[in-house]
Coordinates of C-alpha atoms in Angstrom, one line a residue:
Chain A
M1 CA 0.0 0.0 0.0
A2 CA 2.8 2.4 0.8
L3 CA 4.6 1.4 -2.4
E4 CA 1.4 2.2 -4.3
S5 CA 1.1 5.7 -3.1
V6 CA 4.8 6.5 -3.4
C7 CA 5.5 5.2 -7.0
S8 CA 2.1 4.2 -8.4
W9 CA 2.9 0.5 -8.3
R10 CA -0.3 -1.6 -8.3
A11 CA -0.4 -4.9 -6.6
P12 CA -1.5 -7.9 -8.7
E13 CA -5.3 -8.6 -8.3
G14 CA -5.1 -11.5 -5.9
L15 CA -2.7 -9.8 -3.5
R16 CA -4.2 -6.4 -3.2
P17 CA -5.6 -5.7 0.2
R18 CA -9.3 -4.9 0.1
L19 CA -9.2 -1.3 1.2
P20 CA -11.9 1.0 0.1
G21 CA -11.1 3.3 -2.9
A22 CA -12.1 6.9 -2.8
G23 CA -15.8 7.1 -1.9
D24 CA -16.3 3.3 -1.4
W25 CA -17.6 1.8 1.8
A26 CA -15.5 -0.9 3.4
L27 CA -18.2 -3.5 3.6
P28 CA -18.0 -7.3 3.6
G29 CA -18.6 -8.4 0.0
G30 CA -22.2 -8.3 -1.1
R31 CA -23.9 -7.1 2.0
A32 CA -26.2 -4.1 2.3
P33 CA -25.4 -1.8 5.3
R34 CA -28.7 -2.5 7.0
A35 CA -27.9 -6.2 7.0
L36 CA -24.8 -5.8 9.1
P37 CA -25.3 -7.2 12.6
Q38 CA -24.9 -4.8 15.4
P39 CA -21.8 -5.5 17.5
Q40 CA -22.7 -7.9 20.4
G41 CA -20.9 -8.2 23.7
P42 CA -19.9 -5.5 26.1
A43 CA -20.7 -2.0 24.9
L44 CA -17.6 -0.2 23.8
A45 CA -17.2 2.5 26.3
H46 CA -15.5 5.8 25.6
G47 CA -14.7 6.5 29.1
T48 CA -11.7 8.6 29.5
T49 CA -10.5 12.1 30.3
T50 CA -8.0 13.7 27.9
L51 CA -7.1 17.3 27.4
A52 CA -4.7 19.4 25.6
F53 CA -4.1 23.1 25.4
R54 CA -1.6 25.4 23.8
F55 CA 0.1 28.3 25.4
R56 CA 3.1 30.4 25.0
H57 CA 5.6 27.8 25.9
G58 CA 4.2 24.9 23.9
V59 CA 1.4 22.4 24.1
I60 CA 0.4 20.5 27.1
A61 CA -1.3 17.1 26.8
A62 CA -2.7 15.2 29.7
A63 CA -4.9 12.2 30.2
D64 CA -6.0 9.6 32.7
T65 CA -4.9 6.0 32.4
R66 CA -8.1 4.0 32.9
S67 CA -9.3 1.8 30.0
S68 CA -12.8 0.7 30.8
C69 CA -15.1 -1.7 29.0
G70 CA -18.5 -1.1 30.4
S71 CA -18.0 -1.3 34.2
Y72 CA -14.9 -3.4 33.9
V73 CA -11.6 -1.7 34.1
A74 CA -9.6 -3.4 31.4
C75 CA -6.4 -1.6 32.2
P76 CA -5.7 0.9 35.0
A77 CA -2.4 2.1 33.5
S78 CA -2.9 2.6 29.8
Q79 CA -1.2 5.1 27.6
K80 CA -3.6 7.6 26.2
V81 CA -1.1 10.3 25.1
I82 CA 0.8 8.9 22.1
P83 CA 3.8 10.6 20.6
V84 CA 3.6 10.7 16.8
H85 CA 7.0 12.1 16.1
R86 CA 9.5 14.3 17.8
H87 CA 7.3 17.4 17.8
L88 CA 3.8 16.0 17.8
V89 CA 1.8 14.2 20.4
G90 CA -1.9 13.2 20.4
T91 CA -4.4 12.5 23.1
T92 CA -6.6 9.6 22.3
S93 CA -10.1 8.9 23.4
G94 CA -12.9 6.8 22.0
T95 CA -12.2 3.2 21.1
S96 CA -8.7 2.3 22.2
A97 CA -8.1 -0.1 19.3
D98 CA -9.2 2.5 16.7
C99 CA -7.0 5.1 18.3
A100 CA -4.0 2.9 18.4
T101 CA -4.3 1.7 14.9
W102 CA -5.0 5.1 13.3
Y103 CA -2.1 6.6 15.2
R104 CA 0.3 4.0 13.8
I105 CA -1.1 4.7 10.3
L106 CA -0.6 8.5 10.9
Q107 CA 3.0 7.9 12.0
R108 CA 3.6 5.9 8.8
E109 CA 2.1 8.5 6.5
L110 CA 4.0 11.3 8.2
R111 CA 7.3 9.4 7.9
L112 CA 6.7 8.8 4.2
R113 CA 6.0 12.4 3.6
A114 CA 9.1 13.4 5.5
L115 CA 11.2 11.1 3.3
R116 CA 9.6 12.5 0.2
E117 CA 9.6 16.2 1.1
G118 CA 12.7 16.4 3.3
R119 CA 10.7 17.8 6.2
L120 CA 7.7 16.8 8.3
P121 CA 4.3 18.3 7.5
S122 CA 3.1 21.0 9.8
V123 CA 0.7 20.1 12.6
A124 CA -2.1 21.4 10.5
G125 CA -1.1 19.1 7.7
A126 CA -0.9 16.1 10.0
A127 CA -4.3 16.8 11.5
K128 CA -5.8 17.3 8.0
L129 CA -4.3 14.0 7.0
L130 CA -5.8 12.2 9.9
A131 CA -9.2 13.8 9.4
A132 CA -9.2 12.9 5.7
M133 CA -8.2 9.3 6.5
L134 CA -10.9 8.9 9.1
F135 CA -13.6 10.5 6.9
R136 CA -13.3 7.7 4.4
Y137 CA -14.6 5.3 7.1
R138 CA -17.4 7.6 8.3
G139 CA -20.5 5.8 9.3
L140 CA -18.8 2.5 10.0
G141 CA -18.5 2.8 13.7
L142 CA -15.0 4.2 14.2
C143 CA -14.7 6.3 17.3
V144 CA -11.6 8.4 17.5
A145 CA -11.6 11.7 19.4
T146 CA -8.1 13.1 19.4
A147 CA -6.3 16.3 20.0
L148 CA -3.1 16.6 18.0
G149 CA -0.7 19.1 19.6
G150 CA 2.7 20.0 18.4
W151 CA 5.3 22.5 17.6
D152 CA 6.0 23.4 14.0
Q153 CA 7.5 26.3 12.1
A154 CA 4.6 28.5 13.1
G155 CA 5.0 27.7 16.8
P156 CA 2.7 25.7 19.1
A157 CA -0.4 24.4 17.3
L158 CA -3.3 22.3 18.4
F159 CA -6.1 20.6 16.5
Y160 CA -9.0 18.4 17.4
V161 CA -9.9 15.6 15.1
Y162 CA -13.0 13.4 15.4
S163 CA -13.8 10.3 13.5
D164 CA -16.6 11.8 11.5
G165 CA -14.0 14.0 9.9
T166 CA -14.3 17.1 12.2
L167 CA -11.2 19.1 12.2
L168 CA -11.0 22.1 14.6
A169 CA -8.2 24.4 15.4
G170 CA -8.2 25.8 18.9
D171 CA -6.4 26.6 22.1
V172 CA -8.1 24.2 24.6
F173 CA -9.7 20.9 23.9
S174 CA -10.8 18.1 26.2
A175 CA -12.4 14.8 25.0
G176 CA -14.0 11.8 26.8
S177 CA -16.6 11.1 29.3
G178 CA -14.7 13.2 31.9
S179 CA -14.3 16.2 29.6
P180 CA -17.1 18.3 31.1
Y181 CA -15.4 18.2 34.5
A182 CA -12.0 18.9 33.0
Y183 CA -13.4 21.8 30.9
G184 CA -14.7 23.3 34.1
V185 CA -11.3 23.5 35.6
L186 CA -9.5 24.3 32.4
D187 CA -11.8 27.2 31.4
R188 CA -11.3 28.7 34.9
G189 CA -7.5 28.6 34.9
Y190 CA -6.4 28.8 31.3
R191 CA -4.4 31.8 30.0
Y192 CA -2.1 31.9 27.0
D193 CA 0.6 33.5 29.0
M194 CA 0.8 30.9 31.8
T195 CA 4.2 29.8 33.0
V196 CA 5.2 26.3 32.5
Q197 CA 4.6 25.3 36.1
E198 CA 1.2 26.9 36.1
A199 CA 0.3 24.9 33.0
Y200 CA 1.5 21.6 34.5
C201 CA -0.6 22.4 37.6
L202 CA -3.7 23.3 35.6
A203 CA -3.5 20.1 33.5
R204 CA -3.0 17.8 36.4
R205 CA -5.8 19.5 38.4
A206 CA -8.2 19.2 35.5
V207 CA -7.7 15.5 35.0
A208 CA -7.6 14.7 38.7
H209 CA -10.9 16.5 39.2
A210 CA -12.5 14.7 36.3
A211 CA -11.1 11.4 37.5
R212 CA -12.7 12.0 40.9
R213 CA -16.2 12.5 39.5
D214 CA -16.3 10.4 36.4
A215 CA -16.6 6.7 36.9
Y216 CA -14.8 5.9 33.7
S217 CA -11.7 8.0 34.4
G218 CA -9.1 7.3 37.0
G219 CA -5.8 5.5 37.6
S220 CA -3.0 7.9 37.0
V221 CA -2.6 11.3 35.3
D222 CA -0.1 11.4 32.4
L223 CA 1.4 14.7 31.5
Y224 CA 3.3 15.6 28.3
H225 CA 4.7 18.9 27.2
V226 CA 5.7 19.6 23.6
K227 CA 8.3 22.4 23.5
E228 CA 10.4 23.8 20.7
S229 CA 12.9 21.1 21.3
G230 CA 10.4 18.3 21.2
W231 CA 8.0 16.4 23.4
E232 CA 8.8 15.5 27.0
R233 CA 6.9 13.2 29.3
V234 CA 6.6 15.3 32.4
S235 CA 5.1 12.9 34.9
R236 CA 2.7 10.1 35.6
E237 CA 1.1 10.5 39.0
D238 CA -1.8 8.8 40.8
A239 CA -5.0 10.7 40.3
C240 CA -6.3 10.3 43.8
A241 CA -3.0 11.4 45.3
L242 CA -3.1 14.4 43.0
Y243 CA -6.6 15.3 44.0
A244 CA -6.0 14.9 47.7
G245 CA -2.5 16.2 47.9
P246 CA -1.2 19.8 48.2
Q247 CA -1.5 22.0 45.2
E248 CA 1.7 23.1 43.6
A249 CA 3.1 26.5 43.2
G250 CA 1.6 28.8 40.6
D251 CA -1.9 28.9 41.9
P252 CA -2.0 31.1 45.0
G253 CA -5.7 30.7 45.7
E254 CA -5.4 27.0 46.1
E255 CA -2.3 26.7 48.2
A256 CA -3.8 26.9 51.7
A257 CA -7.1 25.1 51.0
A258 CA -7.4 21.4 51.6
P259 CA -9.4 19.2 49.2
T260 CA -13.0 18.2 50.0
P261 CA -12.9 15.5 52.7
E262 CA -14.6 12.2 52.1
P263 CA -18.2 12.1 53.1
A264 CA -18.6 10.4 56.5
L265 CA -19.6 6.7 56.6
L266 CA -20.4 6.8 60.3
S267 CA -22.4 9.9 60.9
P268 CA -25.6 10.4 59.0
P269 CA -25.4 13.1 56.3
G270 CA -26.7 16.4 57.7
P271 CA -28.6 19.0 55.7
G272 CA -25.3 20.8 55.0
A273 CA -23.7 17.8 53.4
H274 CA -25.7 18.3 50.2
G275 CA -24.3 20.3 47.4
S276 CA -20.9 21.5 47.6
N277 CA -20.8 23.0 51.1
R278 CA -19.2 20.5 53.3
R279 CA -17.9 22.7 56.0
G280 CA -18.0 20.7 59.2
A281 CA -21.0 18.6 58.2
G282 CA -20.5 14.8 58.4
A283 CA -16.7 15.1 58.6
L284 CA -14.8 12.1 59.9
P285 CA -13.3 12.7 63.3
G286 CA -9.8 13.0 62.2
A287 CA -10.4 14.9 59.0
R288 CA -9.0 18.4 58.6
K289 CA -11.7 21.0 58.3
P290 CA -11.1 23.1 55.2
E291 CA -10.5 26.8 55.7
R292 CA -12.8 27.7 53.0
G293 CA -15.6 25.8 51.4
W294 CA -15.5 24.4 47.9
E295 CA -17.4 27.3 46.3
E296 CA -15.0 29.9 47.7
R297 CA -12.1 28.0 46.4
A298 CA -13.6 28.1 43.0
V299 CA -14.1 31.8 43.3
W300 CA -10.6 32.4 44.6
G301 CA -8.7 30.9 41.8
R302 CA -6.6 33.7 40.5
H303 CA -8.2 36.4 42.6
A304 CA -6.4 35.5 45.8
D305 CA -5.9 39.2 46.7
R306 CA -9.6 39.9 47.0
G307 CA -9.9 38.0 50.3
P308 CA -12.7 35.6 51.4
R309 CA -16.2 36.1 50.2
E310 CA -17.7 37.0 53.6
Chain B
M1 CA 21.6 2.8 -36.0
A2 CA 19.5 5.5 -34.6
A3 CA 16.7 4.8 -37.1
R4 CA 15.9 1.5 -35.5
Y5 CA 15.7 2.8 -31.9
D6 CA 13.8 6.0 -32.2
R7 CA 10.3 4.6 -33.0
A8 CA 9.0 3.8 -29.6
I9 CA 10.6 5.7 -26.7
T10 CA 10.5 2.7 -24.4
V11 CA 13.4 1.2 -26.2
F12 CA 17.0 1.9 -25.3
S13 CA 19.5 2.0 -28.1
P14 CA 22.5 -0.3 -27.7
D15 CA 24.7 2.6 -26.6
G16 CA 22.2 3.7 -24.0
H17 CA 20.3 6.5 -25.6
L18 CA 16.6 7.2 -25.5
F19 CA 16.4 8.9 -28.8
Q20 CA 12.9 10.3 -28.5
V21 CA 14.0 12.1 -25.4
E22 CA 17.0 13.6 -27.2
Y23 CA 14.7 14.6 -30.1
A24 CA 12.5 16.3 -27.6
Q25 CA 15.5 18.3 -26.4
E26 CA 16.1 19.3 -30.0
A27 CA 12.5 20.6 -30.1
V28 CA 13.3 22.7 -27.0
K29 CA 16.3 24.2 -28.8
K30 CA 14.0 25.5 -31.4
G31 CA 11.8 27.4 -29.0
S32 CA 12.4 31.1 -28.1
T33 CA 14.9 31.9 -25.4
A34 CA 13.9 32.1 -21.8
V35 CA 16.3 33.3 -19.0
G36 CA 15.9 33.0 -15.2
I37 CA 17.9 34.7 -12.5
R38 CA 17.9 34.2 -8.8
G39 CA 18.7 37.4 -6.9
T40 CA 19.0 37.9 -3.2
D41 CA 15.4 39.2 -2.7
I42 CA 14.0 38.7 -6.1
V43 CA 13.6 36.2 -8.9
V44 CA 13.4 37.3 -12.5
L45 CA 12.1 35.5 -15.6
G46 CA 12.6 37.0 -19.1
V47 CA 11.5 35.5 -22.4
E48 CA 12.0 36.4 -26.0
K49 CA 8.7 37.2 -27.5
K50 CA 8.3 36.0 -31.0
S51 CA 6.9 38.7 -33.3
V52 CA 3.2 38.2 -33.8
A53 CA 1.3 38.5 -37.0
K54 CA -0.5 41.8 -37.7
L55 CA -4.0 40.5 -37.0
Q56 CA -3.0 38.4 -33.9
D57 CA -3.9 39.5 -30.4
E58 CA -0.6 39.8 -28.6
R59 CA -2.0 39.2 -25.2
T60 CA -3.0 35.7 -25.9
V61 CA 0.6 34.6 -26.3
R62 CA 2.0 34.1 -22.8
K63 CA 5.2 32.3 -22.0
I64 CA 5.4 33.2 -18.4
C65 CA 2.7 31.7 -16.2
A66 CA 1.9 31.8 -12.5
L67 CA 1.5 28.4 -11.0
D68 CA 0.5 29.8 -7.6
D69 CA 0.9 33.1 -5.7
H70 CA 4.5 32.4 -5.0
V71 CA 5.7 30.3 -7.9
C72 CA 5.8 30.9 -11.6
M73 CA 7.4 29.3 -14.6
A74 CA 8.6 30.1 -18.1
F75 CA 9.2 27.5 -20.8
A76 CA 10.9 26.9 -24.1
G77 CA 9.6 24.4 -26.7
L78 CA 6.2 23.3 -27.8
T79 CA 3.5 25.7 -26.5
A80 CA 0.7 23.1 -26.5
D81 CA 2.7 20.7 -24.4
A82 CA 3.5 23.5 -22.0
R83 CA -0.2 24.3 -21.5
I84 CA -0.8 20.7 -20.4
V85 CA 2.1 20.7 -17.9
I86 CA 1.1 24.1 -16.5
N87 CA -2.5 23.0 -16.0
R88 CA -1.4 19.9 -14.1
A89 CA 1.0 21.9 -12.0
R90 CA -1.6 24.4 -11.1
V91 CA -4.0 21.7 -10.0
E92 CA -1.3 20.1 -8.0
C93 CA -0.4 23.4 -6.2
Q94 CA -4.0 23.6 -5.0
S95 CA -4.3 19.9 -4.1
H96 CA -1.2 20.2 -2.0
K97 CA -2.7 23.2 -0.1
L98 CA -5.9 21.2 0.5
T99 CA -4.2 18.0 1.8
V100 CA -1.2 19.4 3.5
E101 CA -2.4 22.9 4.6
D102 CA 0.7 24.5 3.3
P103 CA 1.6 26.1 -0.1
V104 CA 3.9 24.0 -2.3
T105 CA 7.6 24.6 -2.0
V106 CA 9.3 25.4 -5.3
E107 CA 11.2 22.2 -5.1
Y108 CA 8.1 20.2 -4.6
I109 CA 6.3 21.5 -7.7
T110 CA 9.5 21.2 -9.8
R111 CA 9.7 17.6 -8.7
F112 CA 6.1 17.1 -9.6
I113 CA 6.6 18.5 -13.1
A114 CA 9.8 16.5 -13.5
T115 CA 8.1 13.3 -12.4
L116 CA 5.3 14.0 -14.8
K117 CA 7.7 14.4 -17.7
Q118 CA 9.6 11.3 -16.7
K119 CA 6.4 9.3 -16.7
Y120 CA 5.9 10.2 -20.3
T121 CA 9.3 8.9 -21.2
Q122 CA 8.4 5.5 -19.8
S123 CA 5.0 4.8 -21.1
N124 CA 4.3 3.3 -24.5
G125 CA 2.0 5.1 -26.9
R126 CA 3.1 8.4 -25.5
R127 CA 5.9 10.8 -26.5
P128 CA 7.9 13.0 -24.1
F129 CA 6.8 16.6 -23.5
G130 CA 8.8 18.9 -25.8
I131 CA 9.5 21.6 -23.2
S132 CA 12.1 22.7 -20.8
A133 CA 10.8 24.8 -17.9
L134 CA 12.4 27.4 -15.6
I135 CA 10.5 27.5 -12.3
V136 CA 11.1 30.3 -9.9
G137 CA 9.6 31.3 -6.6
F138 CA 10.0 31.8 -2.9
D139 CA 9.5 29.2 -0.2
D140 CA 7.9 30.1 3.1
D141 CA 11.4 30.3 4.6
G142 CA 11.9 33.4 2.4
I143 CA 14.7 31.9 0.3
P144 CA 14.5 32.5 -3.5
R145 CA 14.8 29.5 -5.8
L146 CA 15.3 28.8 -9.5
Y147 CA 15.0 25.3 -11.0
Q148 CA 15.2 24.0 -14.5
T149 CA 13.6 20.8 -15.8
D150 CA 14.1 19.2 -19.2
P151 CA 12.2 16.6 -21.3
S152 CA 13.9 13.7 -19.7
G153 CA 12.5 14.5 -16.3
T154 CA 15.7 15.7 -14.6
Y155 CA 15.7 18.9 -12.6
H156 CA 18.5 21.0 -11.1
A157 CA 18.7 24.1 -9.1
W158 CA 20.5 27.1 -10.7
K159 CA 21.6 30.5 -9.8
A160 CA 20.9 31.7 -13.3
N161 CA 20.1 29.8 -16.5
A162 CA 18.7 30.1 -20.0
I163 CA 16.8 27.6 -22.2
G164 CA 15.7 27.6 -25.8
R165 CA 17.3 29.0 -28.9
S166 CA 20.8 30.5 -28.2
A167 CA 20.7 29.3 -24.7
K168 CA 24.4 28.6 -24.8
T169 CA 25.2 32.2 -25.7
V170 CA 23.1 33.5 -23.0
R171 CA 24.4 31.1 -20.4
E172 CA 28.0 32.1 -21.3
F173 CA 27.0 35.7 -20.8
L174 CA 25.5 34.9 -17.4
E175 CA 28.5 33.0 -16.3
K176 CA 30.7 36.0 -17.1
N177 CA 28.4 38.5 -15.5
Y178 CA 26.6 36.9 -12.6
T179 CA 28.5 38.1 -9.6
E180 CA 27.5 39.2 -6.1
G181 CA 27.6 42.8 -7.4
T182 CA 25.2 42.3 -10.3
I183 CA 22.5 40.7 -8.1
A184 CA 23.1 42.9 -5.1
T185 CA 19.9 44.8 -5.6
D186 CA 16.6 44.0 -7.3
S187 CA 17.1 46.5 -10.1
E188 CA 20.5 45.1 -10.8
A189 CA 19.1 41.6 -11.2
I190 CA 16.4 42.9 -13.5
K191 CA 19.0 44.7 -15.6
L192 CA 21.1 41.5 -15.8
A193 CA 18.2 39.5 -17.2
I194 CA 17.4 42.1 -19.8
R195 CA 21.1 42.5 -20.8
A196 CA 21.3 38.7 -21.1
L197 CA 18.3 38.6 -23.4
L198 CA 19.5 41.6 -25.5
E199 CA 22.5 39.6 -26.4
V200 CA 20.3 37.3 -28.6
V201 CA 17.1 39.1 -29.2
Q202 CA 16.7 41.1 -32.4
S203 CA 15.2 44.6 -32.3
G204 CA 15.7 45.2 -28.6
G205 CA 13.1 45.8 -25.9
K206 CA 10.0 45.3 -28.0
N207 CA 10.6 41.6 -28.1
I208 CA 11.2 41.0 -24.4
E209 CA 8.7 39.9 -21.8
L210 CA 9.7 40.2 -18.2
A211 CA 8.3 39.1 -14.9
I212 CA 9.5 39.2 -11.3
I213 CA 8.5 37.8 -8.0
R214 CA 9.6 39.6 -4.8
R215 CA 9.5 38.0 -1.4
N216 CA 5.9 37.8 -0.1
Q217 CA 4.5 39.5 -3.2
P218 CA 2.7 38.0 -6.2
L219 CA 4.0 37.8 -9.7
K220 CA 4.5 41.1 -11.4
M221 CA 4.6 41.3 -15.2
F222 CA 6.4 44.2 -16.7
S223 CA 4.6 46.4 -19.2
A224 CA 6.2 47.3 -22.5
K225 CA 6.9 50.8 -21.2
E226 CA 8.7 49.6 -18.1
I227 CA 10.9 47.3 -20.2
E228 CA 11.7 50.1 -22.6
S229 CA 12.8 52.4 -19.8
Q230 CA 15.1 49.6 -18.5
V231 CA 16.5 49.1 -21.9
V232 CA 17.2 52.8 -22.3
D233 CA 18.9 52.8 -18.9
I234 CA 21.1 49.8 -19.9
E235 CA 22.1 51.4 -23.2
R236 CA 23.0 54.7 -21.4
E237 CA 25.1 52.7 -19.0
K238 CA 26.8 50.9 -21.8
E239 CA 27.6 54.2 -23.5
E240 CA 29.1 55.6 -20.4
A241 CA 31.2 52.5 -19.9
E242 CA 32.4 52.8 -23.5
K243 CA 33.2 56.5 -23.0
K244 CA 35.2 55.7 -19.9
K245 CA 37.1 53.0 -21.6
S246 CA 37.9 55.2 -24.6
K247 CA 39.0 58.0 -22.3
K248 CA 41.4 55.7 -20.6
T249 CA 43.0 54.5 -23.8
I250 CA 43.6 58.0 -24.9

């Protein structure tokens, strides 16, 4: 197949792999689409939290590491941020098998183009290529929601590609079942002019919060940073520890506040335990009372100098 | 010997020639001269305009064509063949932008044209394209480039080159006169192109067509008036140089 596209060599009839030509559907021979059986077995779940954002110092990509199959955790330590080449990484969500396969195909195509042209395509070109390849299989059940982030001649670049062929350029993307939670944290704290440490902190916090509330996200938090010199895997930390532990430098409003304590198992939940105000209500005997409630921490964020809301 | 090996181009002669390709190169040598010059911030293409018949509309005869905003080419040889190659190249420039999100580099489109030409030297039932092309432009890194392709499908980068009738004379002139000084400024590079063409063109500026591309700017075709004024400048400089020389000898 590679040889065909590079020098127009055609495989002899019997050996040619049955890939769809332009505009064809890749169906088993002779079957109408409606006659295809629906996939049986455990529902393919798209449980994950992945995010990527671009800022002055590059592109950050972060993801959880839980691969779920319905309510069964298939792998608690999977790799959802995949490097494509030295200056490009992608976050994968959707069906793990689809993502893995299409990323390998993308790597192959980019490598071929680099050999032909003498330089790698831009991030826009790579995203366009992936979207075009996926579009040919539209309607056949592929599920790939990926954010491709990298550094090319124009600086940091980020694109979102979905398996129906959607291709979006943007600054912040999150995909997966935990993405609403992650977006909440990201939208609050994102600035193009963040420092590198602030960006790491924001990404970790977003995934950790999503992992806390989303059943299909969890495990660890992978963090990658694509700089001018290439991608770097910054850390892999346990999501629960990240959520419970002290916040890092760069977020002054968060430093002194402790995370929400676990709801008590022994004392009955009082009226104040509902919603997000947990101050004192139903706390375990040994638990530390937070200085400020959860809403105040959300308000504080970057406005630490304004003082508490009372 | 040649007669038996020049029927179908897919046949090599015993001493390794593809005669159809060489005959195509002869067809190129019959076409009107084209010269290309790569300056520091400018690329210049000049062609010799064949005199048109009285009733013919001059504007329909164009030997310098834009392939995209930042690339253009001039050719020497069979005009009809050139039209096909230029159309394919223009489509490829846009396809490349669609699939790769970047404009073509000059080297890419040259390689595409050269590959196209080579395909026609290796298919039966087809003859090679009877044109040589000079392709100029700027890449997005801002570096000017000039490439030449020939009917066999090879391509090379040049600092300055000429194709077509009297290409040898023009190339010798360029070898003598292409120095850092002569391409230092844009106007110097333009003058060099016109001087090179004036060596072989009869009746001066009327029969010259000139086009330039400057960095980040689209192709600019010179009008007849602009070319005339350049020619007048060149002739004035020549006279002054002559006067200085004759003063010295006295």
